[in-house]
Amino acid sequence: MKTYLVTGGAGFIGSNFILYMIKKYGDSIKIINVDKLTYAGNLENLKEVEHRDNYKFLKVDICDKEEILSIFNTYDIDRVIHFAAESHVDRSIKNPEVFVNTNVLGTLNLLNGAKQSWETEDGYKKDKKFVQVSTDEVYGELEDEVSFFYETTPLDPHSPYSASKASADLLVKSYVNTFHFPANITRCSNNYGPYQFPEKLIPLMINNGLNSKKLPVYGSGLNVRDWLYVDDHCKAIDMVAEAGHKGEVYNVGGHNEKKNIEIVTMIIDTLLEMLPEEDPRRKYISHDLITYVEDRKGHDFRYAIAPDKIKADLGWEPETSFAEGIKLTMAWYLDNMDWMERITKGDYQNYYNEMYRE
Ligand code: NAD
Ligand code: DAU
């Protein structure tokens, strides 16, 4: 039985990954979820697995060196799937320090924990793997509308968030080079799907639309992101963990570029399509809610991933079309308005008011 140490498993992608893996492998794997439960961590996402004998949650900060070492000494970990991070660009512009602590120093602690527990006299125990879940933002931005990020594209992070992720990637690479450490790095484009915290574009627009609040579009709305349905990402991570060639980087993308304004328009149209005629919220949902606001500082123009290498090496391709994925996502939010209500109380309100000056 393989044991997975999933960091940040109470966050958006981490919780989707745990649900995906339990659905796929059932009792044949064990998952240890290490999460500090920041504002972005929510154990409610994992309700359907929390009772299982092969799932365990540990409330631990990855910056706590001693705790991390002790986890590696207690459990025989086969896979580290490292999601835990501060993940929101806007927050990194306001407060970069926590991004350096968690994303860089936290990653270093995990590398050291895994290395000391996996090392043998002549290398490493068999079949161990560390997957650093990174981002296409480490490549900076594309200034045109035709080129793509490849694994060979030079790192050129622009925000404190992406600089911290690039730093972590370089640490992982240094462990591969210096210690022949068994790791892969995945670099993914924008994910969307259930359980995403409503500070990010898609859930924020769905939530605001349903509450007849303004839909704040940064700058011109013409910036482009390459959207990937979260389950497709989870599948890619599992494939890289199993079959990724040691030390390699894999880009993971959705072949699905959209301008922000297209996304916001599509969300309004889909809400009107999905809500029943008699739903009172329909009256207030319209394109008039779209409000252009001050641009994000240093706003990257376009991201677009070429996922050619992961397709050639591992046979992975995105499977969910945007038309299908956005409907699945919006249906999930409509069915889980109480989830949204619970997490948008308290701290979220303060963040929202400060960020959007309301
Ligand atoms: P998220 O913000 O939803 O979740 C992050 C999780 O990490 C939360 O559960 C939080 O409590 C936990 N965490 C934060 N600091 C911690 C610490 N010090 N110790 C332990 N746990 C801590 O993030 P996400 O969107 O799920 O992203 C997961 C990973 O994927 C991140 O590494 C991010 O950089 C990367 N990524 C995200 C996207 C995306 O579109 N969301 C795209 C590419 C890459
Ligand atoms: O590309 C991968 C990255 O995608 C991940 O590494 C990050 O963790 C993840 O947060 C995401 O970063 P972005 O900055 O692209 O995502 P966000 O949802 O914050 O913004 C998407 C686009 O929408 C971006 O161009 C900014 C714009 N935007 C965002 C918000 C929250 C708006 O126009 N209005 C908004 O209110």
CSV table of C-alpha atoms and ligand atoms in Angstrom, one decimal:
chain,number,residue,atom,x,y,z
A,1,MET,CA,0.0,0.0,0.0
A,2,LYS,CA,1.4,3.4,-1.0
A,3,THR,CA,1.4,6.2,1.5
A,4,TYR,CA,0.9,9.7,0.2
A,5,LEU,CA,1.8,12.8,2.1
A,6,VAL,CA,-0.4,15.5,0.6
A,7,THR,CA,0.4,19.0,1.7
A,8,GLY,CA,-2.3,21.7,1.5
A,9,GLY,CA,-4.9,19.0,1.1
A,10,ALA,CA,-7.6,21.2,2.6
A,11,GLY,CA,-7.2,23.8,-0.2
A,12,PHE,CA,-8.9,23.9,-3.6
A,13,ILE,CA,-6.7,21.6,-5.7
A,14,GLY,CA,-5.4,19.6,-2.7
A,15,SER,CA,-8.9,18.6,-1.6
A,16,ASN,CA,-10.0,17.8,-5.2
A,17,PHE,CA,-6.8,15.7,-5.5
A,18,ILE,CA,-7.6,13.7,-2.3
A,19,LEU,CA,-11.2,13.1,-3.4
A,20,TYR,CA,-9.9,12.1,-6.9
A,21,MET,CA,-7.3,9.6,-5.5
A,22,ILE,CA,-9.7,8.0,-3.0
A,23,LYS,CA,-12.3,7.6,-5.8
A,24,LYS,CA,-9.6,6.1,-8.1
A,25,TYR,CA,-7.7,3.9,-5.6
A,26,GLY,CA,-10.1,3.3,-2.8
A,27,ASP,CA,-8.5,1.4,0.1
A,28,SER,CA,-5.4,0.5,-1.8
A,29,ILE,CA,-3.6,3.8,-0.8
A,30,LYS,CA,-3.2,5.8,2.4
A,31,ILE,CA,-3.3,9.5,2.4
A,32,ILE,CA,-1.9,11.8,5.1
A,33,ASN,CA,-3.1,15.4,4.6
A,34,VAL,CA,-0.9,18.0,6.2
A,35,ASP,CA,-2.4,21.4,6.3
A,36,LYS,CA,-2.1,24.5,8.5
A,37,LEU,CA,-5.7,25.5,7.7
A,38,THR,CA,-5.1,29.1,6.7
A,39,TYR,CA,-8.0,31.2,5.4
A,40,ALA,CA,-7.8,29.0,2.3
A,41,GLY,CA,-8.0,25.6,4.0
A,42,ASN,CA,-11.4,24.1,4.6
A,43,LEU,CA,-11.8,20.6,6.1
A,44,GLU,CA,-15.5,20.7,5.1
A,45,ASN,CA,-14.2,19.9,1.5
A,46,LEU,CA,-13.1,16.5,2.8
A,47,LYS,CA,-16.3,15.4,4.7
A,48,GLU,CA,-16.8,12.4,2.5
A,49,VAL,CA,-13.4,10.9,3.3
A,50,GLU,CA,-12.7,12.0,6.9
A,51,HIS,CA,-14.1,8.9,8.4
A,52,ARG,CA,-11.9,6.5,6.4
A,53,ASP,CA,-9.2,4.4,8.0
A,54,ASN,CA,-6.9,5.2,5.1
A,55,TYR,CA,-7.1,9.0,5.5
A,56,LYS,CA,-5.6,11.1,8.2
A,57,PHE,CA,-5.5,14.8,8.7
A,58,LEU,CA,-2.6,16.5,10.6
A,59,LYS,CA,-2.9,20.2,11.3
A,60,VAL,CA,0.7,21.2,10.7
A,61,ASP,CA,2.5,24.2,9.3
A,62,ILE,CA,5.0,23.1,6.7
A,63,CYS,CA,7.3,25.9,8.1
A,64,ASP,CA,7.7,23.9,11.3
A,65,LYS,CA,10.9,21.9,10.7
A,66,GLU,CA,10.6,19.7,13.7
A,67,GLU,CA,7.0,18.7,13.0
A,68,ILE,CA,7.8,17.9,9.3
A,69,LEU,CA,10.8,15.8,10.3
A,70,SER,CA,8.7,13.9,12.8
A,71,ILE,CA,6.0,13.1,10.2
A,72,PHE,CA,8.6,11.6,8.0
A,73,ASN,CA,10.0,9.6,10.9
A,74,THR,CA,6.6,8.4,11.9
A,75,TYR,CA,5.2,7.3,8.5
A,76,ASP,CA,6.8,5.5,5.7
A,77,ILE,CA,5.9,8.0,3.0
A,78,ASP,CA,6.1,6.9,-0.7
A,79,ARG,CA,4.8,10.0,-2.4
A,80,VAL,CA,4.9,13.7,-1.4
A,81,ILE,CA,2.4,15.7,-3.4
A,82,HIS,CA,3.2,19.2,-2.4
A,83,PHE,CA,0.3,21.7,-2.9
A,84,ALA,CA,0.6,23.7,0.3
A,85,ALA,CA,1.2,27.4,-0.6
A,86,GLU,CA,0.0,30.9,-0.3
A,87,SER,CA,-1.6,31.0,-3.8
A,88,HIS,CA,-3.2,34.3,-4.5
A,89,VAL,CA,-1.3,36.9,-6.6
A,90,ASP,CA,-3.2,39.9,-5.2
A,91,ARG,CA,-2.4,38.9,-1.6
A,92,SER,CA,1.3,38.5,-2.5
A,93,ILE,CA,1.3,42.1,-3.8
A,94,LYS,CA,0.0,43.3,-0.4
A,95,ASN,CA,2.0,41.0,1.9
A,96,PRO,CA,4.9,39.1,0.3
A,97,GLU,CA,6.5,37.8,3.5
A,98,VAL,CA,4.2,34.9,4.2
A,99,PHE,CA,4.7,33.8,0.6
A,100,VAL,CA,8.4,33.5,1.1
A,101,ASN,CA,8.0,31.7,4.4
A,102,THR,CA,5.4,29.1,3.2
A,103,ASN,CA,6.3,28.7,-0.4
A,104,VAL,CA,10.1,28.7,-0.1
A,105,LEU,CA,11.1,27.7,3.4
A,106,GLY,CA,8.1,25.3,3.8
A,107,THR,CA,9.2,23.6,0.6
A,108,LEU,CA,12.8,23.3,1.9
A,109,ASN,CA,11.6,21.6,5.0
A,110,LEU,CA,9.6,19.1,3.0
A,111,LEU,CA,12.6,18.4,0.7
A,112,ASN,CA,14.8,17.8,3.8
A,113,GLY,CA,12.3,15.6,5.5
A,114,ALA,CA,11.8,13.4,2.4
A,115,LYS,CA,15.6,13.3,1.7
A,116,GLN,CA,16.6,12.2,5.2
A,117,SER,CA,13.9,9.6,5.4
A,118,TRP,CA,14.4,8.2,1.8
A,119,GLU,CA,18.2,8.2,1.7
A,120,THR,CA,20.1,4.9,1.8
A,121,GLU,CA,23.9,4.3,1.7
A,122,ASP,CA,23.9,4.0,-2.1
A,123,GLY,CA,21.0,6.3,-3.1
A,124,TYR,CA,17.4,6.3,-2.2
A,125,LYS,CA,14.8,3.7,-1.1
A,126,LYS,CA,13.0,2.3,-4.2
A,127,ASP,CA,9.9,3.9,-5.8
A,128,LYS,CA,9.8,7.2,-3.9
A,129,LYS,CA,8.7,10.5,-5.5
A,130,PHE,CA,8.3,14.1,-4.5
A,131,VAL,CA,6.0,16.2,-6.7
A,132,GLN,CA,6.3,19.9,-6.5
A,133,VAL,CA,3.1,21.4,-7.7
A,134,SER,CA,4.0,24.6,-9.4
A,135,THR,CA,2.6,27.2,-11.7
A,136,ASP,CA,3.0,28.5,-15.2
A,137,GLU,CA,3.4,32.0,-13.6
A,138,VAL,CA,7.1,31.2,-13.0
A,139,TYR,CA,7.6,31.8,-16.8
A,140,GLY,CA,6.3,35.4,-16.5
A,141,GLU,CA,3.9,36.5,-19.2
A,142,LEU,CA,3.4,36.1,-22.9
A,143,GLU,CA,3.2,39.5,-24.6
A,144,ASP,CA,1.7,38.2,-27.9
A,145,GLU,CA,-1.3,36.1,-28.7
A,146,VAL,CA,0.4,33.2,-30.4
A,147,SER,CA,3.4,31.9,-28.4
A,148,PHE,CA,3.4,29.3,-25.6
A,149,PHE,CA,5.2,28.4,-22.4
A,150,TYR,CA,7.4,25.3,-22.8
A,151,GLU,CA,9.4,23.6,-20.1
A,152,THR,CA,12.5,25.2,-21.6
A,153,THR,CA,11.0,28.7,-21.4
A,154,PRO,CA,13.3,30.7,-19.0
A,155,LEU,CA,12.0,31.5,-15.6
A,156,ASP,CA,10.9,35.1,-15.3
A,157,PRO,CA,8.5,35.4,-12.4
A,158,HIS,CA,6.8,38.8,-12.1
A,159,SER,CA,4.8,38.8,-8.9
A,160,PRO,CA,6.0,38.1,-5.3
A,161,TYR,CA,3.8,34.9,-5.5
A,162,SER,CA,5.4,33.6,-8.7
A,163,ALA,CA,8.8,34.6,-7.5
A,164,SER,CA,8.3,32.5,-4.4
A,165,LYS,CA,7.1,29.5,-6.5
A,166,ALA,CA,10.0,29.9,-8.9
A,167,SER,CA,12.4,29.9,-5.9
A,168,ALA,CA,10.8,26.7,-4.6
A,169,ASP,CA,11.1,25.1,-8.0
A,170,LEU,CA,14.8,26.0,-8.1
A,171,LEU,CA,15.3,24.5,-4.7
A,172,VAL,CA,13.7,21.3,-5.9
A,173,LYS,CA,15.8,21.3,-9.0
A,174,SER,CA,18.9,21.9,-6.9
A,175,TYR,CA,18.1,18.7,-4.8
A,176,VAL,CA,17.7,16.8,-8.1
A,177,ASN,CA,21.0,18.0,-9.4
A,178,THR,CA,23.0,17.9,-6.1
A,179,PHE,CA,21.6,14.9,-4.4
A,180,HIS,CA,19.9,13.0,-7.3
A,181,PHE,CA,16.7,13.5,-5.3
A,182,PRO,CA,13.6,11.7,-6.9
A,183,ALA,CA,11.4,14.7,-7.7
A,184,ASN,CA,9.3,16.1,-10.5
A,185,ILE,CA,7.9,19.6,-10.9
A,186,THR,CA,4.6,20.2,-12.6
A,187,ARG,CA,3.6,23.7,-13.9
A,188,CYS,CA,0.0,24.2,-14.4
A,189,SER,CA,-2.3,26.9,-15.8
A,190,ASN,CA,-5.3,28.3,-14.1
A,191,ASN,CA,-7.5,25.6,-12.5
A,192,TYR,CA,-11.3,25.9,-12.0
A,193,GLY,CA,-13.8,23.6,-10.4
A,194,PRO,CA,-15.6,22.8,-7.1
A,195,TYR,CA,-14.2,24.1,-3.7
A,196,GLN,CA,-12.3,27.1,-5.1
A,197,PHE,CA,-12.0,29.9,-2.7
A,198,PRO,CA,-13.9,33.0,-4.0
A,199,GLU,CA,-10.9,35.3,-4.1
A,200,LYS,CA,-10.1,33.8,-7.5
A,201,LEU,CA,-11.8,35.0,-10.7
A,202,ILE,CA,-14.4,32.3,-11.5
A,203,PRO,CA,-15.9,31.6,-8.0
A,204,LEU,CA,-15.7,35.3,-7.2
A,205,MET,CA,-17.8,36.2,-10.2
A,206,ILE,CA,-20.3,33.3,-9.6
A,207,ASN,CA,-20.8,34.4,-6.0
A,208,ASN,CA,-21.1,38.1,-6.8
A,209,GLY,CA,-23.5,37.4,-9.7
A,210,LEU,CA,-25.7,35.3,-7.4
A,211,ASN,CA,-25.7,38.1,-4.8
A,212,SER,CA,-26.3,40.9,-7.5
A,213,LYS,CA,-23.0,42.5,-6.6
A,214,LYS,CA,-20.7,44.2,-9.1
A,215,LEU,CA,-18.4,42.0,-11.2
A,216,PRO,CA,-15.0,43.7,-10.8
A,217,VAL,CA,-12.9,43.2,-14.0
A,218,TYR,CA,-9.3,44.4,-13.7
A,219,GLY,CA,-8.0,46.8,-16.3
A,220,SER,CA,-9.2,46.2,-19.8
A,221,GLY,CA,-10.5,42.6,-19.2
A,222,LEU,CA,-8.4,41.5,-22.2
A,223,ASN,CA,-5.8,39.5,-20.2
A,224,VAL,CA,-5.7,35.9,-21.2
A,225,ARG,CA,-5.6,32.8,-18.9
A,226,ASP,CA,-5.5,29.1,-20.0
A,227,TRP,CA,-8.2,27.3,-17.9
A,228,LEU,CA,-7.9,23.7,-16.8
A,229,TYR,CA,-10.6,21.7,-15.1
A,230,VAL,CA,-9.3,20.7,-11.7
A,231,ASP,CA,-9.9,16.9,-12.2
A,232,ASP,CA,-7.8,16.9,-15.3
A,233,HIS,CA,-5.0,18.5,-13.3
A,234,CYS,CA,-5.4,15.8,-10.5
A,235,LYS,CA,-5.1,13.1,-13.1
A,236,ALA,CA,-1.9,14.7,-14.5
A,237,ILE,CA,-0.3,14.9,-11.0
A,238,ASP,CA,-1.1,11.2,-10.4
A,239,MET,CA,0.5,10.3,-13.7
A,240,VAL,CA,3.6,12.4,-13.0
A,241,ALA,CA,3.9,10.8,-9.5
A,242,GLU,CA,3.7,7.3,-11.0
A,243,ALA,CA,5.6,7.7,-14.3
A,244,GLY,CA,7.3,11.1,-14.5
A,245,HIS,CA,10.9,10.7,-15.5
A,246,LYS,CA,13.1,11.5,-12.6
A,247,GLY,CA,14.0,15.2,-12.3
A,248,GLU,CA,11.8,16.3,-15.2
A,249,VAL,CA,9.5,19.3,-15.3
A,250,TYR,CA,6.0,18.8,-16.9
A,251,ASN,CA,3.8,21.7,-18.0
A,252,VAL,CA,0.0,21.0,-17.6
A,253,GLY,CA,-2.4,23.1,-19.5
A,254,GLY,CA,-6.0,23.1,-20.7
A,255,HIS,CA,-5.6,24.2,-24.4
A,256,ASN,CA,-8.3,26.6,-23.4
A,257,GLU,CA,-7.3,30.3,-23.5
A,258,LYS,CA,-9.9,32.9,-22.7
A,259,LYS,CA,-9.9,36.6,-22.1
A,260,ASN,CA,-11.1,37.5,-18.6
A,261,ILE,CA,-14.1,39.4,-20.0
A,262,GLU,CA,-15.1,36.3,-22.0
A,263,ILE,CA,-15.2,34.3,-18.7
A,264,VAL,CA,-17.2,36.9,-16.9
A,265,THR,CA,-19.7,37.2,-19.8
A,266,MET,CA,-20.0,33.5,-20.0
A,267,ILE,CA,-20.7,33.2,-16.2
A,268,ILE,CA,-23.6,35.7,-16.4
A,269,ASP,CA,-25.0,33.9,-19.5
A,270,THR,CA,-24.7,30.5,-17.9
A,271,LEU,CA,-26.2,31.6,-14.6
A,272,LEU,CA,-29.3,32.9,-16.5
A,273,GLU,CA,-29.4,29.6,-18.4
A,274,MET,CA,-29.2,27.4,-15.3
A,275,LEU,CA,-31.4,29.3,-12.8
A,276,PRO,CA,-35.1,28.3,-13.0
A,277,GLU,CA,-37.5,30.9,-14.4
A,278,GLU,CA,-39.0,31.5,-11.0
A,279,ASP,CA,-35.7,32.1,-9.2
A,280,PRO,CA,-35.8,35.7,-7.9
A,281,ARG,CA,-32.1,36.2,-8.4
A,282,ARG,CA,-32.5,36.2,-12.2
A,283,LYS,CA,-34.0,39.7,-12.1
A,284,TYR,CA,-30.7,41.2,-10.9
A,285,ILE,CA,-28.2,39.2,-13.0
A,286,SER,CA,-27.2,41.0,-16.1
A,287,HIS,CA,-24.1,42.3,-18.0
A,288,ASP,CA,-24.7,45.6,-16.3
A,289,LEU,CA,-23.1,44.1,-13.2
A,290,ILE,CA,-19.7,44.1,-15.1
A,291,THR,CA,-17.5,46.9,-13.6
A,292,TYR,CA,-14.1,47.8,-14.8
A,293,VAL,CA,-11.8,48.5,-11.9
A,294,GLU,CA,-8.2,49.5,-11.3
A,295,ASP,CA,-5.8,47.0,-12.9
A,296,ARG,CA,-3.7,44.6,-10.8
A,297,LYS,CA,-0.1,45.9,-10.4
A,298,GLY,CA,2.2,44.2,-12.9
A,299,HIS,CA,-0.8,42.3,-14.3
A,300,ASP,CA,0.6,39.5,-16.6
A,301,PHE,CA,-1.0,39.8,-20.0
A,302,ARG,CA,-1.3,36.2,-21.2
A,303,TYR,CA,-0.5,32.7,-20.0
A,304,ALA,CA,-0.7,29.7,-22.4
A,305,ILE,CA,0.8,26.3,-21.8
A,306,ALA,CA,2.1,23.9,-24.4
A,307,PRO,CA,1.4,20.5,-22.7
A,308,ASP,CA,3.2,18.6,-25.5
A,309,LYS,CA,5.8,17.0,-23.2
A,310,ILE,CA,3.4,15.4,-20.7
A,311,LYS,CA,1.4,14.1,-23.7
A,312,ALA,CA,4.4,12.6,-25.4
A,313,ASP,CA,6.0,11.2,-22.3
A,314,LEU,CA,3.0,10.1,-20.2
A,315,GLY,CA,0.0,10.2,-22.6
A,316,TRP,CA,-1.8,12.9,-20.5
A,317,GLU,CA,-4.2,15.3,-22.2
A,318,PRO,CA,-7.0,17.6,-20.9
A,319,GLU,CA,-10.3,15.8,-21.2
A,320,THR,CA,-12.9,18.3,-20.0
A,321,SER,CA,-14.0,21.0,-22.4
A,322,PHE,CA,-14.5,24.5,-21.0
A,323,ALA,CA,-18.2,24.4,-21.9
A,324,GLU,CA,-18.6,21.2,-19.9
A,325,GLY,CA,-16.3,22.2,-17.0
A,326,ILE,CA,-17.9,25.5,-16.4
A,327,LYS,CA,-21.3,24.0,-16.2
A,328,LEU,CA,-20.1,21.3,-13.8
A,329,THR,CA,-18.5,24.0,-11.7
A,330,MET,CA,-21.5,26.4,-11.7
A,331,ALA,CA,-23.8,23.5,-10.9
A,332,TRP,CA,-21.6,22.6,-7.9
A,333,TYR,CA,-21.7,26.2,-6.6
A,334,LEU,CA,-25.4,26.5,-7.1
A,335,ASP,CA,-25.9,23.2,-5.1
A,336,ASN,CA,-23.5,24.4,-2.4
A,337,MET,CA,-24.5,27.9,-1.6
A,338,ASP,CA,-24.3,27.1,2.1
A,339,TRP,CA,-20.5,26.2,1.6
A,340,MET,CA,-20.0,29.6,0.0
A,341,GLU,CA,-22.0,31.4,2.7
A,342,ARG,CA,-19.9,29.8,5.4
A,343,ILE,CA,-16.6,30.8,3.9
A,344,THR,CA,-17.6,34.3,2.9
A,345,LYS,CA,-18.3,35.4,6.4
A,346,GLY,CA,-15.7,37.0,8.7
A,347,ASP,CA,-12.2,37.3,7.3
A,348,TYR,CA,-13.4,37.1,3.7
A,349,GLN,CA,-15.6,40.1,4.1
A,350,ASN,CA,-12.7,42.1,5.5
A,351,TYR,CA,-10.4,41.0,2.6
A,352,TYR,CA,-13.1,41.8,0.1
A,353,ASN,CA,-13.8,45.3,1.4
A,354,GLU,CA,-10.1,46.2,1.5
A,355,MET,CA,-9.3,44.7,-1.9
A,356,TYR,CA,-12.3,46.2,-3.7
A,357,ARG,CA,-12.7,49.2,-1.4
A,358,GLU,CA,-16.4,48.6,-0.6
B,1,NAD,P1,-5.3,27.2,-2.0
B,1,NAD,O1,-4.9,28.5,-1.6
B,1,NAD,O2,-6.7,26.9,-2.3
B,1,NAD,O3,-4.9,26.1,-0.9
B,1,NAD,C1,-3.6,26.2,-0.3
B,1,NAD,C2,-3.7,25.2,0.9
B,1,NAD,O4,-2.4,25.2,1.6
B,1,NAD,C3,-4.7,25.6,2.0
B,1,NAD,O5,-5.4,24.5,2.4
B,1,NAD,C4,-3.9,26.2,3.1
B,1,NAD,O6,-4.4,26.0,4.4
B,1,NAD,C5,-2.6,25.4,3.0
B,1,NAD,N1,-1.4,26.1,3.5
B,1,NAD,C6,-1.0,27.4,3.3
B,1,NAD,N2,0.1,27.6,4.0
B,1,NAD,C7,0.4,26.5,4.7
B,1,NAD,C8,1.5,26.1,5.6
B,1,NAD,N3,2.4,27.0,5.9
B,1,NAD,N4,1.5,24.9,6.0
B,1,NAD,C9,0.6,24.0,5.7
B,1,NAD,N5,-0.4,24.2,4.9
B,1,NAD,C10,-0.5,25.5,4.4
B,1,NAD,O7,-4.3,26.8,-3.3
B,1,NAD,P2,-4.7,26.0,-4.6
B,1,NAD,O8,-5.3,26.9,-5.6
B,1,NAD,O9,-5.3,24.7,-4.2
B,1,NAD,O10,-3.2,25.7,-5.1
B,1,NAD,C11,-2.5,24.5,-4.7
B,1,NAD,C12,-1.1,24.5,-5.3
B,1,NAD,O11,-1.2,24.5,-6.7
B,1,NAD,C13,-0.3,25.8,-4.9
B,1,NAD,O12,1.0,25.3,-4.7
B,1,NAD,C14,-0.4,26.7,-6.1
B,1,NAD,O13,0.8,27.4,-6.3
B,1,NAD,C15,-0.5,25.6,-7.2
B,1,NAD,N6,-1.2,26.1,-8.4
B,1,NAD,C16,-2.5,26.5,-8.3
B,1,NAD,C17,-3.2,26.9,-9.5
B,1,NAD,C18,-4.6,27.4,-9.4
B,1,NAD,O14,-5.1,27.8,-10.5
B,1,NAD,N7,-5.3,27.4,-8.3
B,1,NAD,C19,-2.6,26.8,-10.7
B,1,NAD,C20,-1.2,26.3,-10.8
B,1,NAD,C21,-0.6,25.9,-9.6
B,2,DAU,O1,-1.7,30.5,-13.8
B,2,DAU,C1,-1.7,29.7,-12.6
B,2,DAU,C2,-2.1,30.6,-11.4
B,2,DAU,O2,-3.5,30.9,-11.6
B,2,DAU,C3,-1.9,30.0,-10.1
B,2,DAU,O3,-0.5,29.8,-9.9
B,2,DAU,C4,-2.4,30.9,-9.0
B,2,DAU,O4,-2.3,30.2,-7.7
B,2,DAU,C5,-3.9,31.1,-9.2
B,2,DAU,O5,-4.4,32.0,-8.3
B,2,DAU,C6,-4.1,31.7,-10.6
B,2,DAU,O6,-3.5,33.1,-10.7
B,2,DAU,P1,-4.3,34.3,-11.5
B,2,DAU,O7,-3.8,35.5,-10.9
B,2,DAU,O8,-4.2,34.1,-12.9
B,2,DAU,O9,-5.8,33.9,-11.0
B,2,DAU,P2,-7.0,34.9,-10.5
B,2,DAU,O10,-8.2,34.1,-10.4
B,2,DAU,O11,-6.6,35.7,-9.3
B,2,DAU,O12,-7.1,35.9,-11.7
B,2,DAU,C7,-7.4,35.4,-13.0
B,2,DAU,C8,-7.5,36.6,-14.0
B,2,DAU,O13,-8.6,37.4,-13.6
B,2,DAU,C9,-6.3,37.6,-13.8
B,2,DAU,O14,-6.0,38.1,-15.1
B,2,DAU,C10,-6.8,38.7,-12.9
B,2,DAU,C11,-8.3,38.8,-13.3
B,2,DAU,N1,-9.2,39.1,-12.2
B,2,DAU,C12,-9.1,38.5,-11.0
B,2,DAU,C13,-10.0,38.8,-9.9
B,2,DAU,C14,-9.9,38.1,-8.6
B,2,DAU,C15,-10.2,40.1,-12.3
B,2,DAU,O15,-10.3,40.7,-13.5
B,2,DAU,N2,-11.0,40.5,-11.3
B,2,DAU,C16,-10.9,39.8,-10.1
B,2,DAU,O16,-11.7,40.2,-9.2
